[in-house]
mmCIF file of C-alpha atoms and ligand atoms in Angstrom:
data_model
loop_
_atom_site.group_PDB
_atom_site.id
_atom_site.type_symbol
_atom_site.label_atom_id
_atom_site.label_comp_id
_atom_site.label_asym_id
_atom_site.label_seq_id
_atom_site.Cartn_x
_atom_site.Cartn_y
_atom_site.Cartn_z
ATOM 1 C CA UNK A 172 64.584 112.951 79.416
ATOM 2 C CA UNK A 173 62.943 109.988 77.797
ATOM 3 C CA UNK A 174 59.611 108.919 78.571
ATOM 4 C CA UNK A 175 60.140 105.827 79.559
ATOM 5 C CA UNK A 176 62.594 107.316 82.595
ATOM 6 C CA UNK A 177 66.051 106.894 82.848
ATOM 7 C CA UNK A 178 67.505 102.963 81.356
ATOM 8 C CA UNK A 179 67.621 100.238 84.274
ATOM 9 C CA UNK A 180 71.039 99.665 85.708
ATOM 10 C CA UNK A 181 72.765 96.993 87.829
ATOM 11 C CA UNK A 182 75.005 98.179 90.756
ATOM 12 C CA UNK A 183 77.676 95.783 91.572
ATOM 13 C CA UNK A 184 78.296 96.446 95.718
ATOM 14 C CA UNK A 185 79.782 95.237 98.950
ATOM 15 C CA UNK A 186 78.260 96.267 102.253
ATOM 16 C CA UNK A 187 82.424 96.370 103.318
ATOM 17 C CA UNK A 188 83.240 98.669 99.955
ATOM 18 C CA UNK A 189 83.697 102.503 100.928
ATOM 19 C CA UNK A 190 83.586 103.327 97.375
ATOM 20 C CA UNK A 191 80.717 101.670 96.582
ATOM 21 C CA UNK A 192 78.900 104.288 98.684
ATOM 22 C CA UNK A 193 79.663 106.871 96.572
ATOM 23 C CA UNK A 194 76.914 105.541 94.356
ATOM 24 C CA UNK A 195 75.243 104.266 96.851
ATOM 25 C CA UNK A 196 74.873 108.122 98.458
ATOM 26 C CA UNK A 197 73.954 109.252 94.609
ATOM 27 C CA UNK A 198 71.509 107.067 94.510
ATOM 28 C CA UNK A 199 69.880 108.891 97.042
ATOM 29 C CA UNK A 200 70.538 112.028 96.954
ATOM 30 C CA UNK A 201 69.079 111.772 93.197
ATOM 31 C CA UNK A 202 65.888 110.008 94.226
ATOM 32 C CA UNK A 203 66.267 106.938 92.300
ATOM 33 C CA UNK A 204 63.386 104.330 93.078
ATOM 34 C CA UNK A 205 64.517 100.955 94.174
ATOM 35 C CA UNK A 206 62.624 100.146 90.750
ATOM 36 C CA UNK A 207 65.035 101.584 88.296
ATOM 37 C CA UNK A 208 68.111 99.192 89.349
ATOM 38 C CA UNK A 209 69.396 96.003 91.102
ATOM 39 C CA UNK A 210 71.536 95.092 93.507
ATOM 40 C CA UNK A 211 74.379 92.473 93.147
ATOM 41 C CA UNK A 212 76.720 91.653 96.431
ATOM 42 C CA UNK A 213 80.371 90.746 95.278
ATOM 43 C CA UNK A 214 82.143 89.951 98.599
ATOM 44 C CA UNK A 215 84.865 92.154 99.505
ATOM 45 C CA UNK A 216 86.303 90.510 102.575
ATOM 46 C CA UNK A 217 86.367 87.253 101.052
ATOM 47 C CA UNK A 218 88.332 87.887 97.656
ATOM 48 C CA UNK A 219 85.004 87.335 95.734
ATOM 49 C CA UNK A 220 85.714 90.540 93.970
ATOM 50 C CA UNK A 221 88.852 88.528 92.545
ATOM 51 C CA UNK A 222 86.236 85.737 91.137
ATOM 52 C CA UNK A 223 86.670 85.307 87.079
ATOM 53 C CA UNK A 224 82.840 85.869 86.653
ATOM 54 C CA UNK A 225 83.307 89.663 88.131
ATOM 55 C CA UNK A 226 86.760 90.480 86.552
ATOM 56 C CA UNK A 227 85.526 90.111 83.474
ATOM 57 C CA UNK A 228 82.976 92.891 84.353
ATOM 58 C CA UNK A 229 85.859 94.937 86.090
ATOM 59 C CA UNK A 230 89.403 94.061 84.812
ATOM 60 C CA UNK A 231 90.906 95.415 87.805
ATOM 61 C CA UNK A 232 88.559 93.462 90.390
ATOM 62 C CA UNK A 233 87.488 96.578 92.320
ATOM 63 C CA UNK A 234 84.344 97.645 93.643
ATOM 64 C CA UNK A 235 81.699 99.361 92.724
ATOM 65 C CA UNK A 236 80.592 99.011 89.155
ATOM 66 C CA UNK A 237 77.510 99.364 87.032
ATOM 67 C CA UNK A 238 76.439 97.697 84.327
ATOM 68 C CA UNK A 239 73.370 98.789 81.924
ATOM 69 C CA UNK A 240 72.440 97.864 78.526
ATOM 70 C CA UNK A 241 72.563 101.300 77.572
ATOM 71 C CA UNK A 242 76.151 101.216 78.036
ATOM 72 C CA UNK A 243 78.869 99.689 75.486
ATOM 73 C CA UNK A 244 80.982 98.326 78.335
ATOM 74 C CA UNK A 245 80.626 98.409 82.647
ATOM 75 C CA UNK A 246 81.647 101.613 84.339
ATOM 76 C CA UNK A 247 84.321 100.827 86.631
ATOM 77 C CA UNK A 248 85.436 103.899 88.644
ATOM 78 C CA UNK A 249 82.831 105.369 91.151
ATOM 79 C CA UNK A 250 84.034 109.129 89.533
ATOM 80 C CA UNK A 251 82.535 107.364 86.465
ATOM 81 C CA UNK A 252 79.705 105.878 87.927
ATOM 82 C CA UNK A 253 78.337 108.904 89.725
ATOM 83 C CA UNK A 254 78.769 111.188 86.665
ATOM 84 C CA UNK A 255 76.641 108.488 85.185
ATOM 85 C CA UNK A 256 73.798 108.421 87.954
ATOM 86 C CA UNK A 257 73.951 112.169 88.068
ATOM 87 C CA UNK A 258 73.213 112.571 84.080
ATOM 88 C CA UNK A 259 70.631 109.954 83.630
ATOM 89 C CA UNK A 260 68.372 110.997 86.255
ATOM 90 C CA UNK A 261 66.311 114.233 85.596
ATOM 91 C CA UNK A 262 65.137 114.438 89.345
ATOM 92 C CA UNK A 263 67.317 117.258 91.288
ATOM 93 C CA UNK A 264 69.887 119.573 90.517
ATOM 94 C CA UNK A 265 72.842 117.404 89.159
ATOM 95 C CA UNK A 266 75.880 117.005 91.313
ATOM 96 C CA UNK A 267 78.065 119.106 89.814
ATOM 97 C CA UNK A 268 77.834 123.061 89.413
ATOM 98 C CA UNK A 269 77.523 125.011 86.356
ATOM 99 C CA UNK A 270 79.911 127.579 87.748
ATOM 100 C CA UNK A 271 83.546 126.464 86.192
ATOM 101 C CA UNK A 272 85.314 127.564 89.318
ATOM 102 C CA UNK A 273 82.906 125.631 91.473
ATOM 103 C CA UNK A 274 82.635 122.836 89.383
ATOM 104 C CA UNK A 275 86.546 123.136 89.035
ATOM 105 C CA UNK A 276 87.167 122.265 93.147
ATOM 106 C CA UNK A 277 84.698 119.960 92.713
ATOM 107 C CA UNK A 278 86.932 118.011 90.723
ATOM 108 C CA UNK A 279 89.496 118.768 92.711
ATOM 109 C CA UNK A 280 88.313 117.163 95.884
ATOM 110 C CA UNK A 281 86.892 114.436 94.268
ATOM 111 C CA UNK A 282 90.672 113.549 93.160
ATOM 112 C CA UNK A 283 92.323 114.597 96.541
ATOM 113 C CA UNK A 284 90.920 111.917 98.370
ATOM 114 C CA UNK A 285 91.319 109.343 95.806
ATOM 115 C CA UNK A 286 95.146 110.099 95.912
ATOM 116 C CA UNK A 287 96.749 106.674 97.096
ATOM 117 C CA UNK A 288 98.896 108.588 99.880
ATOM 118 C CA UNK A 289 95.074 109.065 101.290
ATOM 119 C CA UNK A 290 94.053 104.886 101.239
ATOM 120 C CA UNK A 291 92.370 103.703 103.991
ATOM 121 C CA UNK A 292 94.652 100.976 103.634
ATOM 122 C CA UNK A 293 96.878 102.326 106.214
ATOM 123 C CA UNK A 294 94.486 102.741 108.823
ATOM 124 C CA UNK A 295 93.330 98.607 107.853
ATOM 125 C CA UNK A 296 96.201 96.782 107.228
ATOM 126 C CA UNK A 297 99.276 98.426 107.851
ATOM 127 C CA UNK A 298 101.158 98.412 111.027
ATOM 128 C CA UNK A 299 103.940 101.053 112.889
ATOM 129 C CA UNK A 300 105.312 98.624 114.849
ATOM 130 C CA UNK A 301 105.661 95.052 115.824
ATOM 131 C CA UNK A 302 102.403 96.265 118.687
ATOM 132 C CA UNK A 303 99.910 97.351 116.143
ATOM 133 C CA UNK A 304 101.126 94.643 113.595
ATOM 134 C CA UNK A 305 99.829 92.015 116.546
ATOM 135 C CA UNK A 306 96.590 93.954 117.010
ATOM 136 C CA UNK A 307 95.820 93.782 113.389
ATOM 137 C CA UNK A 308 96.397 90.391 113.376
ATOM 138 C CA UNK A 309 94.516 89.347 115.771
ATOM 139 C CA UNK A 310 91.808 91.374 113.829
ATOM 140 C CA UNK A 311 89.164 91.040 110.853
ATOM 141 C CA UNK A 312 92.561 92.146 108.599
ATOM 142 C CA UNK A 313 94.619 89.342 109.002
ATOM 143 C CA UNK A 314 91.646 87.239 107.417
ATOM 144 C CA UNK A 315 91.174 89.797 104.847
ATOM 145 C CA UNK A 316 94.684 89.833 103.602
ATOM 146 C CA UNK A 317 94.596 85.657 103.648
ATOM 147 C CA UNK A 318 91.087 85.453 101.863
ATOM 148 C CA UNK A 319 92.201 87.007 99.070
ATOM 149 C CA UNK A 320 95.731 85.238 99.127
ATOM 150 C CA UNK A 321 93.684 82.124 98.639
ATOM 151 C CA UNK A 322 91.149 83.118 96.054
ATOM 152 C CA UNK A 323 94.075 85.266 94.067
ATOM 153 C CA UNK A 324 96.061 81.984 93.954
ATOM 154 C CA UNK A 325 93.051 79.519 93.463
ATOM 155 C CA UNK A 326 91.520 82.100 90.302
ATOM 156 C CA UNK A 327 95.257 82.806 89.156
ATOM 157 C CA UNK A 328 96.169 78.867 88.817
ATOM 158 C CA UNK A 329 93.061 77.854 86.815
ATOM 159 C CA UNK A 330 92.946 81.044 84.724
ATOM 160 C CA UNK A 331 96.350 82.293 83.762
ATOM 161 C CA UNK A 332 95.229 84.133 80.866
ATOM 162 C CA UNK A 333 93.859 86.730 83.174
ATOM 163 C CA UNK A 334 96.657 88.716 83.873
ATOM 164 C CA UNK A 335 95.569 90.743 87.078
ATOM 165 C CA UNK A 336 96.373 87.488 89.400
ATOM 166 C CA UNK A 337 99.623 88.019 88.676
ATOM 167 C CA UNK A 338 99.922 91.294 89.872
ATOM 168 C CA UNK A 339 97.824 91.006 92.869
ATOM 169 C CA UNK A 340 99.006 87.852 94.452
ATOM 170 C CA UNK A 341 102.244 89.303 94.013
ATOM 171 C CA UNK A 342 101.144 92.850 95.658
ATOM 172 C CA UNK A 343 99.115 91.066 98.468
ATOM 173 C CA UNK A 344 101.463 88.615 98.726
ATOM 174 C CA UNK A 345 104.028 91.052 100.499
ATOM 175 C CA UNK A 346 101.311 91.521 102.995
ATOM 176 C CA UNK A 347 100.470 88.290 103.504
ATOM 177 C CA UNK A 348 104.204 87.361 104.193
ATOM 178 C CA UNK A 349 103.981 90.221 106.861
ATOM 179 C CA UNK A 350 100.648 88.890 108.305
ATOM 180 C CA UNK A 351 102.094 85.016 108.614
ATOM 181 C CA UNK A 352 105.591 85.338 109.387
ATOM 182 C CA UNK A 353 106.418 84.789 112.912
ATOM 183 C CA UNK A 354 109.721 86.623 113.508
ATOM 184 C CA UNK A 355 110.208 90.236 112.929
ATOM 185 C CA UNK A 356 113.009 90.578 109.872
ATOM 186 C CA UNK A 357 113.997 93.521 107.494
ATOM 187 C CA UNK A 358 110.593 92.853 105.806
ATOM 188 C CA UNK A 359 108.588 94.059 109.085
ATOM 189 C CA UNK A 360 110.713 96.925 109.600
ATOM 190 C CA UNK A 361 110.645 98.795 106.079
ATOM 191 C CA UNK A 362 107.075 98.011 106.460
ATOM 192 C CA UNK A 363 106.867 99.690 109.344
ATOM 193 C CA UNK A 364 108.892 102.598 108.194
ATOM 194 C CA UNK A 365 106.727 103.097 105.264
ATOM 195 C CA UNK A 366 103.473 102.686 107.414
ATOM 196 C CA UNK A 367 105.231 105.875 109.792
ATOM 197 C CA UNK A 368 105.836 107.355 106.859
ATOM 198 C CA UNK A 369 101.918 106.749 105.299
ATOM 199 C CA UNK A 370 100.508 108.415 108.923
ATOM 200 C CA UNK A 371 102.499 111.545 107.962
ATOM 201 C CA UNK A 372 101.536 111.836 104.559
ATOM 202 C CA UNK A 373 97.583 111.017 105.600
ATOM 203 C CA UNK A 374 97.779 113.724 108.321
ATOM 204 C CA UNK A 375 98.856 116.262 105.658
ATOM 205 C CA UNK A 376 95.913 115.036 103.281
ATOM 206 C CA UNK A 377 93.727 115.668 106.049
ATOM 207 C CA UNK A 378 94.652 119.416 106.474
ATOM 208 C CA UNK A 379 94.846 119.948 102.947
ATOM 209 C CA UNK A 380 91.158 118.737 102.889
ATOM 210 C CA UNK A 381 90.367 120.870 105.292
ATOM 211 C CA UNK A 382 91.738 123.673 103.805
ATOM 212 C CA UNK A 383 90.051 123.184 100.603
ATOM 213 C CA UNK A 384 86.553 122.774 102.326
ATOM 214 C CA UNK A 385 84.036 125.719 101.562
ATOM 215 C CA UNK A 386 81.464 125.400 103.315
ATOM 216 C CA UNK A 387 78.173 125.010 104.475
ATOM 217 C CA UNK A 388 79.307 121.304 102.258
ATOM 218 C CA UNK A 389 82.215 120.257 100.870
ATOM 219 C CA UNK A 390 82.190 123.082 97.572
ATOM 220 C CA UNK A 391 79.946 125.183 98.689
ATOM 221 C CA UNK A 392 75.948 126.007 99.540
ATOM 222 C CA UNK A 393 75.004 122.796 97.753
ATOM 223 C CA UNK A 394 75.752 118.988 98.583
ATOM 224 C CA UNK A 395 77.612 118.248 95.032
ATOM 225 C CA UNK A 396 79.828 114.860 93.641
ATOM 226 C CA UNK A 397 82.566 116.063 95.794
ATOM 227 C CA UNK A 398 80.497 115.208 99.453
ATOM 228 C CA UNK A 399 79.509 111.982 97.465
ATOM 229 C CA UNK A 400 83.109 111.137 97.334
ATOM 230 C CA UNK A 401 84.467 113.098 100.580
ATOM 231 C CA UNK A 402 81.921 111.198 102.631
ATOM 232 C CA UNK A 403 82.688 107.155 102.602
ATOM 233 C CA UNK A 404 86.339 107.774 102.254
ATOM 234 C CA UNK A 405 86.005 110.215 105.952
ATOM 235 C CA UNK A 406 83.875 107.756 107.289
ATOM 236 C CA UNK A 407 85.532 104.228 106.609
ATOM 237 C CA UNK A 408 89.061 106.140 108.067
ATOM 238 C CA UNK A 409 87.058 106.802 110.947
ATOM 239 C CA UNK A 410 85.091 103.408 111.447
ATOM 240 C CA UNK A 411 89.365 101.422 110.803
ATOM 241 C CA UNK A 412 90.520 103.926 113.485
ATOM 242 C CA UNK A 413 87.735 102.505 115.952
ATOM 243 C CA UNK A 414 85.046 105.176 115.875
ATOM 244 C CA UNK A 415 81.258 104.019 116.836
ATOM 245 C CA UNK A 416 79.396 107.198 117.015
ATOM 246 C CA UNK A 417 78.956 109.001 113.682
ATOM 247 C CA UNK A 418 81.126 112.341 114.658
ATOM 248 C CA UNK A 419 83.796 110.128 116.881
ATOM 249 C CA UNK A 420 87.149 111.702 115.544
ATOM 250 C CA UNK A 421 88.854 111.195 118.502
ATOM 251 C CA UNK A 422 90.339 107.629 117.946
ATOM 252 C CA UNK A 423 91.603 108.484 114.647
ATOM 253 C CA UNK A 424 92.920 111.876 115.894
ATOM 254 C CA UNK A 425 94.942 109.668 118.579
ATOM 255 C CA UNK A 426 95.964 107.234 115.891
ATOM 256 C CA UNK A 427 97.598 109.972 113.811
ATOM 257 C CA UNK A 428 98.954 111.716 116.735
ATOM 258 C CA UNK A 429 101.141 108.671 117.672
ATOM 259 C CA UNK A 430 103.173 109.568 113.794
ATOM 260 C CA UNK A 431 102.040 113.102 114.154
ATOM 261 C CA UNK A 432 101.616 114.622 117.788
ATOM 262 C CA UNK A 433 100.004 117.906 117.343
ATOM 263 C CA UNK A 434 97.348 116.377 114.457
ATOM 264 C CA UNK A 435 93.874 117.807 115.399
ATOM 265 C CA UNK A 436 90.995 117.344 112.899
ATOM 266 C CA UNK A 437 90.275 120.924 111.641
ATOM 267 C CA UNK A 438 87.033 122.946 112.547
ATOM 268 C CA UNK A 439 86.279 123.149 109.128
ATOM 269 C CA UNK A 440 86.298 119.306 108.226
ATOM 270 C CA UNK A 441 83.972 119.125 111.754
ATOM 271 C CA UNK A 442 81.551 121.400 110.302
ATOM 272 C CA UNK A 443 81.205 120.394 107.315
ATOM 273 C CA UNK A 444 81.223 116.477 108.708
ATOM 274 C CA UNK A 445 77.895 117.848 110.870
ATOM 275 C CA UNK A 446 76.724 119.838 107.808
ATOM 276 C CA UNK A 447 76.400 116.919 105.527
ATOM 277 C CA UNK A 448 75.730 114.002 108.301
ATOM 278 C CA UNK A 449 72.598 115.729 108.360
ATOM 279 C CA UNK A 450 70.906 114.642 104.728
ATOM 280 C CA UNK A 451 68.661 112.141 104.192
ATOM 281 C CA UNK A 452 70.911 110.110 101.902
ATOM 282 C CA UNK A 453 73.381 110.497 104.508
ATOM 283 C CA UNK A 454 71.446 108.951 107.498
ATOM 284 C CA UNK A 455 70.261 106.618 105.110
ATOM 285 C CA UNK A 456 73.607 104.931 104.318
ATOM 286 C CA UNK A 457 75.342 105.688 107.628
ATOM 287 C CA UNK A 458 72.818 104.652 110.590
ATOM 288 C CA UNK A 459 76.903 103.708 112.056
ATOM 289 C CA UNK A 460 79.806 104.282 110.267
ATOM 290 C CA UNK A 461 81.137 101.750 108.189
HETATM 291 N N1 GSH B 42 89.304 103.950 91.854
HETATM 292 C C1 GSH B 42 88.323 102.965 92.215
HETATM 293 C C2 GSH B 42 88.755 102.290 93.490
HETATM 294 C C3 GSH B 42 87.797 101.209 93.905
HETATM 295 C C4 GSH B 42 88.377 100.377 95.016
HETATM 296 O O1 GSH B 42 89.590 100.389 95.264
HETATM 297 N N2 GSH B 42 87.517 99.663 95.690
HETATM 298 C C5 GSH B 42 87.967 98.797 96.761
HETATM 299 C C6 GSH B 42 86.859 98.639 97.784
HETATM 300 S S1 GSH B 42 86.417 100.193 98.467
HETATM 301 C C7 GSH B 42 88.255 97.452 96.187
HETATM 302 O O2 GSH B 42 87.482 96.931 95.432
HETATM 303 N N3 GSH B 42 89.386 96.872 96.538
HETATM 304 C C8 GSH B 42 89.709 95.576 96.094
HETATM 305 C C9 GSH B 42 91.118 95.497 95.665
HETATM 306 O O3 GSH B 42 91.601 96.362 94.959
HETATM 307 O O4 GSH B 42 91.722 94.557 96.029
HETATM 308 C C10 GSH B 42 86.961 103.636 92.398
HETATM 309 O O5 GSH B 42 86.929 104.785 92.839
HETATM 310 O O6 GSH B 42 85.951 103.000 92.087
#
């Protein structure tokens, strides 16, 4: 621990970004002042995370990151960026346990719900059928997918040496297509196969979650990293799938019972949801889900 406290640090946010509350959460949980960092918006909803200015502080245009001048390059993965919150800050017990097999399903959770089968995605922009594809469109998505259409085309044209545009107007390009097209071809149905498909696979991430929940939090007696993770990833799923309050499951339990009948959210994921909802840096970032 340095005298001089822990080195200043720039968080690079957006208020729509579930990730970005992992550090967010840290943040708090840790006790950093409002005086040891600042805040920059990138806009989420708009494509701005696509702009040239922030790619070249994250290559792959995704949010969070942090920069800090005690740091050769930005951290770009909220794993990263909490490990780094967590060890520069003396205040607290750190985040992650001393005991291996503790700090072992730590890890473990932390990388179960990053697992792509487990995106929020599929709650926010995909569709089962040609019904919830018009309901999407008619929704905050369907200018989501053609914001960043726009800016990945506008950024890609005057700066073709970057090659993410490529990718990415190609990847959100399919979805765009599926957003603006007014008949329902082959294109609409495999993407509503895989979206079926996606429901499954997110209602057997769920009970797997559950499963691996200890209890009173998500490894244990002790709020670690893994409730800093498990925490905006639960609570975005449930804000897409409709929810208000802060322990609505119900419309995302329907959702996943229309690919999944007998999908109930398990007692264990409950508690624990009531367990940790009940912090200070919980409350803090969640007055409403987001
Ligand atoms: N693995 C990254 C994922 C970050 C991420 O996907 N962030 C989303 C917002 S929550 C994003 O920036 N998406 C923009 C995009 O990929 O188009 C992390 O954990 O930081």
């Amino acid at each position: 621990m340095s005298d001089t406290g822990p080195p200043r640090f720039t968080l690079y946010t957006s208020d729509a970004s579930q990730w970005a509350y992992v550090p967010h959460l840290t943040i708090d949980e840790k006790g950093y002042k409002p005086s040891q960092y600042d805040i920059k918006q990138v806009g989420l909803v708009n494509g701005e995370n696509f702009s040239p200015e922030y790619v070249q502080i994250n290559p792959n245009g995704t949010i969070p990151s942090l920069t800090s001048a005690s740091l050769p390059e930005p951290l770009i993965e909220s794993a990263d960026i909490l490990k780094y919150l967590d060890f520069n800050h003396p205040k607290g017990p750190s985040l992650f346990p001393v005991d291996p097999e503790q700090r072992l399903k730590v890890e473990e959770l932390i990388a179960h719900v990053h697992q792509t089968k487990l995106s929020t995605n599929l709650i926010l922009l995909q569709a089962r059928d040609a019904q919830e594809l018009s309901a999407k469109k008619a929704s905050f998505s369907k200018d989501f997918v053609n914001s960043r259409q726009e800016k990945l085309i506008r950024y890609g044209t005057t700066n073709p040496q970057i090659p993410l545009y490529t990718s990415r107007t190609r990847e959100n390009g399919k979805l765009y297509h599926i957003y603006n097209s007014s008949a329902i071809g082959p294109d609409h149905e495999q993407f509503f196969a895989d979206s079926r498909k996606g429901y499954k696979d997110f209602a057997a991430g769920l009970n797997e979650l559950n499963s691996m929940l200890v209890l009173p939090y998500a490894a244990g007696d002790k709020v670690t990293a893994a409730d800093m993770h498990i925490v905006p990833w639960l609570a975005h799923a449930l804000w897409g799938a409709g929810g208000k309050a802060i322990d609505e499951f119900h419309p995302l339990e329907e959702l996943i019972k229309k690919s999944v009948p007998d999908f109930k959210f398990g007692e264990k994921t409950k508690s624990w949801w009531r367990n940790i909802s009940a912090t200070d840096s919980f409350h803090k970032n969640y007055p409403t889900l987001h």
